[in-house]
Tab-separated table of C-alpha atoms in Angstrom:
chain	number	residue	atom	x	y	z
A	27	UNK	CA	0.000	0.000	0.000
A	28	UNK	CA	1.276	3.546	-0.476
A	29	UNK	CA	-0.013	7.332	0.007
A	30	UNK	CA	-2.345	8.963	-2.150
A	31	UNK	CA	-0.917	9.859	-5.243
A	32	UNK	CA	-1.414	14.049	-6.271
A	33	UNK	CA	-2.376	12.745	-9.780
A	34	UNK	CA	-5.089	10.408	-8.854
A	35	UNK	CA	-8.534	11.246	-9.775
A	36	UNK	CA	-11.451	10.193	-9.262
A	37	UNK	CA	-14.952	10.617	-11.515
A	38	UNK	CA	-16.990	13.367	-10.350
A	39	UNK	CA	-19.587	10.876	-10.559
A	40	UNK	CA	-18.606	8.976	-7.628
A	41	UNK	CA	-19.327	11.687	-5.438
A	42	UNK	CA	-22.876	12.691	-6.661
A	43	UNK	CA	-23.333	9.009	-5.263
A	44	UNK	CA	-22.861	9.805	-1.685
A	45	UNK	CA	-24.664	13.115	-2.354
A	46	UNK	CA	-27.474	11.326	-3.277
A	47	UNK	CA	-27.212	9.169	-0.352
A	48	UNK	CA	-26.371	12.607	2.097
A	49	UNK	CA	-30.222	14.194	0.583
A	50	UNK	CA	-31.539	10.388	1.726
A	51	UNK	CA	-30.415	10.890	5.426
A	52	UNK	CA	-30.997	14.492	5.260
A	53	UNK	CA	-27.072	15.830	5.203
A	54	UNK	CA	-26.418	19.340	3.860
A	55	UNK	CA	-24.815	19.044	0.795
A	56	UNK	CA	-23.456	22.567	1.539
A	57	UNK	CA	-22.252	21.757	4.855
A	58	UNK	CA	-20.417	18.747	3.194
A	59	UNK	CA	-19.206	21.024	0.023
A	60	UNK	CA	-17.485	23.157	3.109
A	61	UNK	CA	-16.188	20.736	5.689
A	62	UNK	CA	-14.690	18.684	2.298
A	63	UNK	CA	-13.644	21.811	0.451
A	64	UNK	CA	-15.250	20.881	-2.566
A	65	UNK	CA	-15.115	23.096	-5.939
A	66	UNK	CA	-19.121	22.840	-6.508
A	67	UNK	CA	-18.190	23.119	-10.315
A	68	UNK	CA	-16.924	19.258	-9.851
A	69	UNK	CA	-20.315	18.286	-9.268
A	70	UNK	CA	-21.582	19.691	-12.304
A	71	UNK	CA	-20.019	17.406	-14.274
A	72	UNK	CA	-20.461	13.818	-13.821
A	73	UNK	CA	-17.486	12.942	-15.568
A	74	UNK	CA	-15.282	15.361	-14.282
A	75	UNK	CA	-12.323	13.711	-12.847
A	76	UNK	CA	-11.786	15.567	-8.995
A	77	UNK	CA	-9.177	14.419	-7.058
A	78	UNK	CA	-8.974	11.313	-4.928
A	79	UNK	CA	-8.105	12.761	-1.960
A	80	UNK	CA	-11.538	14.367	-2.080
A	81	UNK	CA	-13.464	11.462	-1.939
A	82	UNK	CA	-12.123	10.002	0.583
A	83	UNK	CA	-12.439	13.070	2.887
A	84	UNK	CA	-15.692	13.284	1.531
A	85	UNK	CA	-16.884	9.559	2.452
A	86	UNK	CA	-15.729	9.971	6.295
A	87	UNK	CA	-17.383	13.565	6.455
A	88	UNK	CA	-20.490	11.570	5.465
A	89	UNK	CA	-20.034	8.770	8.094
A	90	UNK	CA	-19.329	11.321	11.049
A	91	UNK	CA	-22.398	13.241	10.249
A	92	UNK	CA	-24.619	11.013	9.629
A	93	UNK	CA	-22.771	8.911	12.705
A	94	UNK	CA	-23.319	5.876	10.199
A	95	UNK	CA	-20.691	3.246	9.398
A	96	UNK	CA	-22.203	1.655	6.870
A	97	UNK	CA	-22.751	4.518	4.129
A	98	UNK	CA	-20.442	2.439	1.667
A	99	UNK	CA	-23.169	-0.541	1.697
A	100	UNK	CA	-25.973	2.190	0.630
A	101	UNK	CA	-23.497	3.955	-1.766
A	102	UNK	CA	-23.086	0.460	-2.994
A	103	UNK	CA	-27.046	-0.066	-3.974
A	104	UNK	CA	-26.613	3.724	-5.260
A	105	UNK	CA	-24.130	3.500	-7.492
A	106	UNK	CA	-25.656	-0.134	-9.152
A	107	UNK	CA	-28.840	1.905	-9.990
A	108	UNK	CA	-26.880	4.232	-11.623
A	109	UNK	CA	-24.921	1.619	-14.005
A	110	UNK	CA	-28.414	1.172	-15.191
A	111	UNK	CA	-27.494	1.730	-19.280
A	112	UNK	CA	-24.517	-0.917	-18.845
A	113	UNK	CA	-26.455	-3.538	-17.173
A	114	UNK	CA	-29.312	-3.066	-19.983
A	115	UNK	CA	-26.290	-2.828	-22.705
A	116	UNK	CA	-24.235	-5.365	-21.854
A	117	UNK	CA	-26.103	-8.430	-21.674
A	118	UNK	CA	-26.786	-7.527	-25.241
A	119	UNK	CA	-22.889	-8.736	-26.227
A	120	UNK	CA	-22.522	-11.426	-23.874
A	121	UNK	CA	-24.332	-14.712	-23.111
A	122	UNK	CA	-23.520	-16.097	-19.753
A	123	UNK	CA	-21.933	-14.649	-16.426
A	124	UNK	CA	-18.467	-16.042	-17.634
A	125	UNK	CA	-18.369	-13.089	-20.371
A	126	UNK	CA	-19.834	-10.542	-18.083
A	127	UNK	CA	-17.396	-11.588	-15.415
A	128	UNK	CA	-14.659	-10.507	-18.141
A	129	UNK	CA	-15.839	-7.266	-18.438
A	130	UNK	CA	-16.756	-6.732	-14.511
A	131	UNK	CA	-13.075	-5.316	-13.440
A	132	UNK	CA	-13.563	-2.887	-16.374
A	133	UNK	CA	-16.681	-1.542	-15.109
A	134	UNK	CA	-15.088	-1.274	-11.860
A	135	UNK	CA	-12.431	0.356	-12.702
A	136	UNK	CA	-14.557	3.398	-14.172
A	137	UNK	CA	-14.847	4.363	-10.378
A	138	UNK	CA	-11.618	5.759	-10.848
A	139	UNK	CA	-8.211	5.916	-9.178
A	140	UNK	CA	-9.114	4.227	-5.903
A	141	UNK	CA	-8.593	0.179	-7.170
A	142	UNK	CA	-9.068	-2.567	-8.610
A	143	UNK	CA	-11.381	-5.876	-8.945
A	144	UNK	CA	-10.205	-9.233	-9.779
A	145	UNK	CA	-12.170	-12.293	-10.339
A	146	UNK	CA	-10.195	-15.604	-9.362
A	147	UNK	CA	-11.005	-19.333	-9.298
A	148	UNK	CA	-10.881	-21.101	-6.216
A	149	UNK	CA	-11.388	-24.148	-6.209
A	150	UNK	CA	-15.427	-24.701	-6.902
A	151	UNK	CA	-15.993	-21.265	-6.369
A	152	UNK	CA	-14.889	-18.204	-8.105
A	153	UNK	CA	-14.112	-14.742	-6.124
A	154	UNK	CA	-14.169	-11.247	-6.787
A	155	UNK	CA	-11.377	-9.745	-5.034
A	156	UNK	CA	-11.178	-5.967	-4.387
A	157	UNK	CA	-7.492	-4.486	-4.317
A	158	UNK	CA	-7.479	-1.245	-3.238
A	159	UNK	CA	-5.032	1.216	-3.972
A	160	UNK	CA	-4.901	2.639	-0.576
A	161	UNK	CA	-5.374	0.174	3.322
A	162	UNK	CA	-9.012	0.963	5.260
A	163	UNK	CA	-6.833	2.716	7.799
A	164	UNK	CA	-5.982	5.623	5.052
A	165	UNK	CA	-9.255	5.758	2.864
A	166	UNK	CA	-11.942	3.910	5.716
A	167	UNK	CA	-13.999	0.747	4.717
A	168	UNK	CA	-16.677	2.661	2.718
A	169	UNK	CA	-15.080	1.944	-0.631
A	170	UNK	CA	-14.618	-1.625	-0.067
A	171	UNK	CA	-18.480	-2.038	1.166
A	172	UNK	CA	-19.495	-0.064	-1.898
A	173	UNK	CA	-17.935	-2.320	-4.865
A	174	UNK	CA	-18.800	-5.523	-3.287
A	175	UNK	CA	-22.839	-4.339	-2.093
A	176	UNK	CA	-22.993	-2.620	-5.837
A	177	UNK	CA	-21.262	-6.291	-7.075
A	178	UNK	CA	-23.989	-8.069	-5.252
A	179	UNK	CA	-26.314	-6.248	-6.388
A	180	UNK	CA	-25.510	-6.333	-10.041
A	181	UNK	CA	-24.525	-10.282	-9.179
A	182	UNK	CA	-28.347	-11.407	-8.285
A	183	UNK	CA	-29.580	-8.681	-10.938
A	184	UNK	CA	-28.071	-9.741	-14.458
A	185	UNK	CA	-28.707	-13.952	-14.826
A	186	UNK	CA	-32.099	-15.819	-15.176
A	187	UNK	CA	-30.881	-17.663	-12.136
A	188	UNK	CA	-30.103	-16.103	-8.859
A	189	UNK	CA	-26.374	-16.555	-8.307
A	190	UNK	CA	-25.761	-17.119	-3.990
A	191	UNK	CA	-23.419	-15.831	-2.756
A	192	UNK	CA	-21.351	-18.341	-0.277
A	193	UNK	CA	-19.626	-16.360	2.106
A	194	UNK	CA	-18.064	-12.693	2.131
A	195	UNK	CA	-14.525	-11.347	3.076
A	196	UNK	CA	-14.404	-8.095	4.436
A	197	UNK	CA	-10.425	-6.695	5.021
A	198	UNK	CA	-11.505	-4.734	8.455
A	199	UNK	CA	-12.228	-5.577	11.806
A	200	UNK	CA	-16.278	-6.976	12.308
A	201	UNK	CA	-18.683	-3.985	13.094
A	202	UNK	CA	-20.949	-3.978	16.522
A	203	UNK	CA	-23.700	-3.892	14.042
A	204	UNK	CA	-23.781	-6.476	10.800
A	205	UNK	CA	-27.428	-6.584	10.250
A	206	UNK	CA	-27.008	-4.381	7.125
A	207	UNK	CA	-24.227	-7.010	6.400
A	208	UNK	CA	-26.104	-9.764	6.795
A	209	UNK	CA	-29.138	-8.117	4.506
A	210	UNK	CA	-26.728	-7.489	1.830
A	211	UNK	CA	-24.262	-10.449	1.754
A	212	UNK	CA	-26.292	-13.323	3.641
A	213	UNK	CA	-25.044	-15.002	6.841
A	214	UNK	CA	-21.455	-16.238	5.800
A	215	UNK	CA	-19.417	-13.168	6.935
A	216	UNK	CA	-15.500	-13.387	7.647
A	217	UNK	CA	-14.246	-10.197	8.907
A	218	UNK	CA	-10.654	-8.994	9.485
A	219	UNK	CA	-9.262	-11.554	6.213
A	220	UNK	CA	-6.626	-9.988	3.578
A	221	UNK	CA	-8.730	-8.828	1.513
A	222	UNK	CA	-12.702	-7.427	0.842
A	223	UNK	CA	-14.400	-10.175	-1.263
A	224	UNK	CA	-17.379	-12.124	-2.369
A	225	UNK	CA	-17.729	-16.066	-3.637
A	226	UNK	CA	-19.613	-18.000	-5.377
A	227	UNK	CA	-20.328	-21.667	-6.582
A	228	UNK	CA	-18.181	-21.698	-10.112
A	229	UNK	CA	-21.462	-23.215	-12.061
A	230	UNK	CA	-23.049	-19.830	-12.306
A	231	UNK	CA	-20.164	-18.933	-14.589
A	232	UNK	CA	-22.974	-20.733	-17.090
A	233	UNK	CA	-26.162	-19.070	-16.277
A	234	UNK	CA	-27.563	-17.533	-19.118
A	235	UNK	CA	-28.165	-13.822	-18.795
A	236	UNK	CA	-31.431	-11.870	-18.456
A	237	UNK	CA	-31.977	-10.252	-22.127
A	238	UNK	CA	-33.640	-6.449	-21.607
A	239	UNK	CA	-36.965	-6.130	-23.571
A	240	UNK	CA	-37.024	-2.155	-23.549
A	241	UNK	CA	-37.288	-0.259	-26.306
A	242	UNK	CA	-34.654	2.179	-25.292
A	243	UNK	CA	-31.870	-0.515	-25.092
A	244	UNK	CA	-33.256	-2.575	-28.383
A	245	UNK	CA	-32.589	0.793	-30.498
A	246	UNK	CA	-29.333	1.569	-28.939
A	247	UNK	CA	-28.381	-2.428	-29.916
A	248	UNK	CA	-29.752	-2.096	-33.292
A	249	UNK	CA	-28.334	1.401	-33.444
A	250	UNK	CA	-24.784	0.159	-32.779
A	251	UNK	CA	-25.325	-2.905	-34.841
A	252	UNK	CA	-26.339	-0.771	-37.813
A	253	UNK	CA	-22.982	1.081	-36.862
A	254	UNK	CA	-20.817	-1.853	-37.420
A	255	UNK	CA	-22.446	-3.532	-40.540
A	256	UNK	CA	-22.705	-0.175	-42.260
A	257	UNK	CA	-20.918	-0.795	-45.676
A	258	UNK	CA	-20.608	-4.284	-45.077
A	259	UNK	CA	-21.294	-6.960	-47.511
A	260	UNK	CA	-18.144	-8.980	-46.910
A	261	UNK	CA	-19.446	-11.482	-44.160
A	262	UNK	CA	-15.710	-11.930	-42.587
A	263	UNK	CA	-15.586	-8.074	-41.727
A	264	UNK	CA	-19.030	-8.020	-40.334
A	265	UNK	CA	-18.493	-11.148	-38.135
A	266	UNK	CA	-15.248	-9.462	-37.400
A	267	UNK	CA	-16.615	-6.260	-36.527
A	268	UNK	CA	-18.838	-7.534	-34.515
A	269	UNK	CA	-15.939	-9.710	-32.028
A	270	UNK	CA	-14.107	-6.223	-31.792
A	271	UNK	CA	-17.486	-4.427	-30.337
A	272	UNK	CA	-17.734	-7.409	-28.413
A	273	UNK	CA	-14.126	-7.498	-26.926
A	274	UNK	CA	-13.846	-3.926	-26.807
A	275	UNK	CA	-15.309	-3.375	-23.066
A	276	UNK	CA	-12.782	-5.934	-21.492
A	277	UNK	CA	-10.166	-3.475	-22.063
A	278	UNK	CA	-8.039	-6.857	-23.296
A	279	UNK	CA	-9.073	-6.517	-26.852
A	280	UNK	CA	-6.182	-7.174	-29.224
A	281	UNK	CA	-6.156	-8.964	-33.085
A	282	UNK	CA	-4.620	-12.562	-31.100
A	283	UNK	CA	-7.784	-12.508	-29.050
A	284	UNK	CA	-9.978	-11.892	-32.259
A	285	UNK	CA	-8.384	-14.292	-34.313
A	286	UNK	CA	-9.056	-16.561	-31.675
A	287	UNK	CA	-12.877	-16.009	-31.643
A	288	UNK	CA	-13.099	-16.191	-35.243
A	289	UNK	CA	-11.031	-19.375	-34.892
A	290	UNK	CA	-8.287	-18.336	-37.320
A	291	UNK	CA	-4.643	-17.981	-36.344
A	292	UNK	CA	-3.298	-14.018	-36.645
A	293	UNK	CA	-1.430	-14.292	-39.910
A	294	UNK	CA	-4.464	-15.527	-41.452
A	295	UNK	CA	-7.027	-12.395	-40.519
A	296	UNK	CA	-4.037	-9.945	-41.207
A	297	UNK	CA	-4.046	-11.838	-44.920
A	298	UNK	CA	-7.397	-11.798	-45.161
A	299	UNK	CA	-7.939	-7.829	-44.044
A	300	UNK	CA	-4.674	-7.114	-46.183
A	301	UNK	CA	-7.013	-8.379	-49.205
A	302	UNK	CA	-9.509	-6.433	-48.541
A	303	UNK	CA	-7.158	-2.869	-48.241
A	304	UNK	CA	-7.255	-2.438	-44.427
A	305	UNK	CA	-5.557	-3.412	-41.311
A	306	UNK	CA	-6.458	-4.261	-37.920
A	307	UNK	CA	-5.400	-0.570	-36.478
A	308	UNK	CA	-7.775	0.899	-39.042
A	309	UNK	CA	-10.912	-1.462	-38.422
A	310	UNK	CA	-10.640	-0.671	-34.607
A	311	UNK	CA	-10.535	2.812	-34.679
A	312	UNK	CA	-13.292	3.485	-37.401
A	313	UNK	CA	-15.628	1.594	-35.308
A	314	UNK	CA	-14.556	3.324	-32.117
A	315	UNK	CA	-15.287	6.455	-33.674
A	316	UNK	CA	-18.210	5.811	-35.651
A	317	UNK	CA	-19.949	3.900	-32.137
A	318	UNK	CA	-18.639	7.184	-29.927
A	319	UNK	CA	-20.642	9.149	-32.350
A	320	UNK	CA	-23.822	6.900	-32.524
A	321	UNK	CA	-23.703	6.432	-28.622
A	322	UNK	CA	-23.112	10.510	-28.243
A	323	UNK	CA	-25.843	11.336	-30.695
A	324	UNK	CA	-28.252	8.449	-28.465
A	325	UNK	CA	-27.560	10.294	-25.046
A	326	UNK	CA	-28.191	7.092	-23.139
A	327	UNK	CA	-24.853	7.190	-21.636
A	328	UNK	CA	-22.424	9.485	-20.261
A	329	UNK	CA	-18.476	9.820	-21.569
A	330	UNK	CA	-17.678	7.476	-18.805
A	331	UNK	CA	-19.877	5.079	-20.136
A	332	UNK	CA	-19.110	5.400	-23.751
A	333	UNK	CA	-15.119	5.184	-22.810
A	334	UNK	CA	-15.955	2.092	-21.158
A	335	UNK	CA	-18.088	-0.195	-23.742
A	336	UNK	CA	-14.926	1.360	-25.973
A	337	UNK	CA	-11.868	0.000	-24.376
A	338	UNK	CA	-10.118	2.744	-23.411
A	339	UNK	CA	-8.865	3.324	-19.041
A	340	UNK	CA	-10.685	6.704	-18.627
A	341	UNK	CA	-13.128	9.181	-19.943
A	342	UNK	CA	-9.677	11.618	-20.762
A	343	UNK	CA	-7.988	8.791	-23.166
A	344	UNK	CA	-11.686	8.474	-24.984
A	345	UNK	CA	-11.744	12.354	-25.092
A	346	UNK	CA	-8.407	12.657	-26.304
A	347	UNK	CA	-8.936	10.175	-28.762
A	348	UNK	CA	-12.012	11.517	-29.682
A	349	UNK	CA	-10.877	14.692	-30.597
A	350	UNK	CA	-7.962	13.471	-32.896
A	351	UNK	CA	-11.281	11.719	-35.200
A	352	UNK	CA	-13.442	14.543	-34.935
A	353	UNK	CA	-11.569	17.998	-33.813
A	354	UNK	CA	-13.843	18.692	-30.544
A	355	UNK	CA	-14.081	17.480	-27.575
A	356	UNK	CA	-17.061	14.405	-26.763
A	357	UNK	CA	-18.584	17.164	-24.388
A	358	UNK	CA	-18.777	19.821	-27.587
A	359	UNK	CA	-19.613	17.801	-30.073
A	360	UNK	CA	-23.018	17.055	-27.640
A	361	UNK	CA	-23.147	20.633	-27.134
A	362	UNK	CA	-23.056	21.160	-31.258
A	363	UNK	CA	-25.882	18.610	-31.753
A	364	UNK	CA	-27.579	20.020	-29.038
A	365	UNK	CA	-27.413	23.435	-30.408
A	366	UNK	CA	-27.930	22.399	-33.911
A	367	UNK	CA	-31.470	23.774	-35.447
């Protein structure tokens, strides 16, 4: 473990979470603006990266005013709630838990510079392990509670079965009080272990995954879809298209992995794309920037969201990227449709 960093951020985002939770239990937001000294122009912005340092003091002001221990457990339920568009979305590219699992540190890892989740087999059971980047005695135990009660939460949301959860880890000392705990995570509760984690019998890792029936997330599908076979009449670019979009949210997307869903080695999809007058490079970035435009013009997600489902580590790499296709910023080019007659 080491001190906070300067140059770790955090997404704005993260703290309109425990806002939302601090108007619940009927905290100032002022008051906590002040004691935290909080630029209110962060909060403007969800995806405005504030620093770490922030949300940490901004998590134990919470606690000690609300004299409530187990915020991170509600920020937890929070912040799932607010991952609605990705739970809706993703299911749409992946079949079972397995291939959500691969995407799951991903999606934690939009929280920002604070740590990272790991899912490990163990035996018959598989774990999701949070590492944080600081110990609970430098940024408290609300972090911790919040990925693994927003984990459960998106755990018994996103398969046609309910997945149980066998037993929880928690890296801290056992509370007087675990009956929020025990809602949450069930009865199996180990307290004081090396690290904050949940498990689970490894057969879910086949349940089938609950397919959203809106209309809101069949149009952004189809949307995307459209996106990807535009042009297309060659079946191997389509199909191949089509593993990169799918890929592309693990953050571990790269033309070995491709070729292996498509079954062919690497040589043989760099011949084949060579014979059709493109390259790998040049596939994934036209459909990164043709789905960042489709997904902007939708405005079902926010940056964070759209850097996410795109592969890249933050909302300022997608921006940055971004603005090298299109010569603005994602936040003015929303602006320009939004001022557009």
């Amino acid at each position: 473990m080491t001190s906070i960093d300067p140059s770790w951020t955090v997404s704005s985002r993260q703290a309109l979470l425990f806002m939302q939770l601090a108007d619940s239990l009927e905290i100032s937001r002022q008051t906590l603006i002040a004691d935290c000294d909080l630029d209110p122009l962060w909060l403007e912005n969800p995806d405005f990266r504030m620093p770490v340092a922030a949300i940490y003091k901004l998590a134990r002001r919470l606690a000690e005013l609300s004299h409530n221990e187990d915020i991170g457990l509600l920020v937890g339920r929070v912040s799932y709630l607010n991952l609605v568009s990705l739970i809706l979305y993703l299911p749409r590219i992946c079949d079972n838990l397995r291939q959500w699992l691969n995407m799951m540190p991903s999606v934690m890892e939009m929280q920002g510079d604070i740590g990272e989740s790991i899912v490990i087999r163990e035996g018959e059971s598989i774990r999701t392990q949070w590492n944080p980047l600081l110990n609970n005695d430098e940024s408290g135990r609300y972090f911790a509670d919040m990925i693994l009660s927003s984990s459960v939460s998106l755990l018994q949301s996103v398969c046609i079965h309910p997945v149980t959860i066998e037993k929880a880890y928690f890296a801290y000392p056992e509370p007087e009080n675990i009956e929020l705990h025990k809602k949450i995570f069930g009865e199996q509760l180990f307290f004081e272990q090396d690290f904050s984690g949940l498990f689970f019998n490894i057969e879910a890792l086949d349940y089938p995954l609950v397919k959203p029936l809106d209309s809101d997330s069949l149009n952004l599908h189809e949307n995307i879809l459209a996106t990807v076979d535009k042009d297309s009449g060659d079946g191997f670019l389509r199909q191949m298209r089509r593993s990169i979009v799918k890929a592309l949210p693990s953050g571990a997307m790269s033309i070995d992995s491709v070729a292996e869903e498509l079954s062919i080695s690497r040589r043989t999809l760099q011949r084949r794309l060579a014979e059709r007058n493109t390259h790998f490079l040049n596939e994934v970035q036209d459909l990164r920037s043709a789905i960042a435009t489709r997904l902007l013009k939708d405005q079902q997600m926010g940056i964070t969201e759209i850097a996410f489902l795109l592969g890249y580590a933050d909302s300022s790499s997608f921006s940055t990227a971004f603005k090298s296709w299109h010569g603005c910023s994602p936040k003015d080019y929303v602006q320009q449709l939004e001022e557009a007659p």
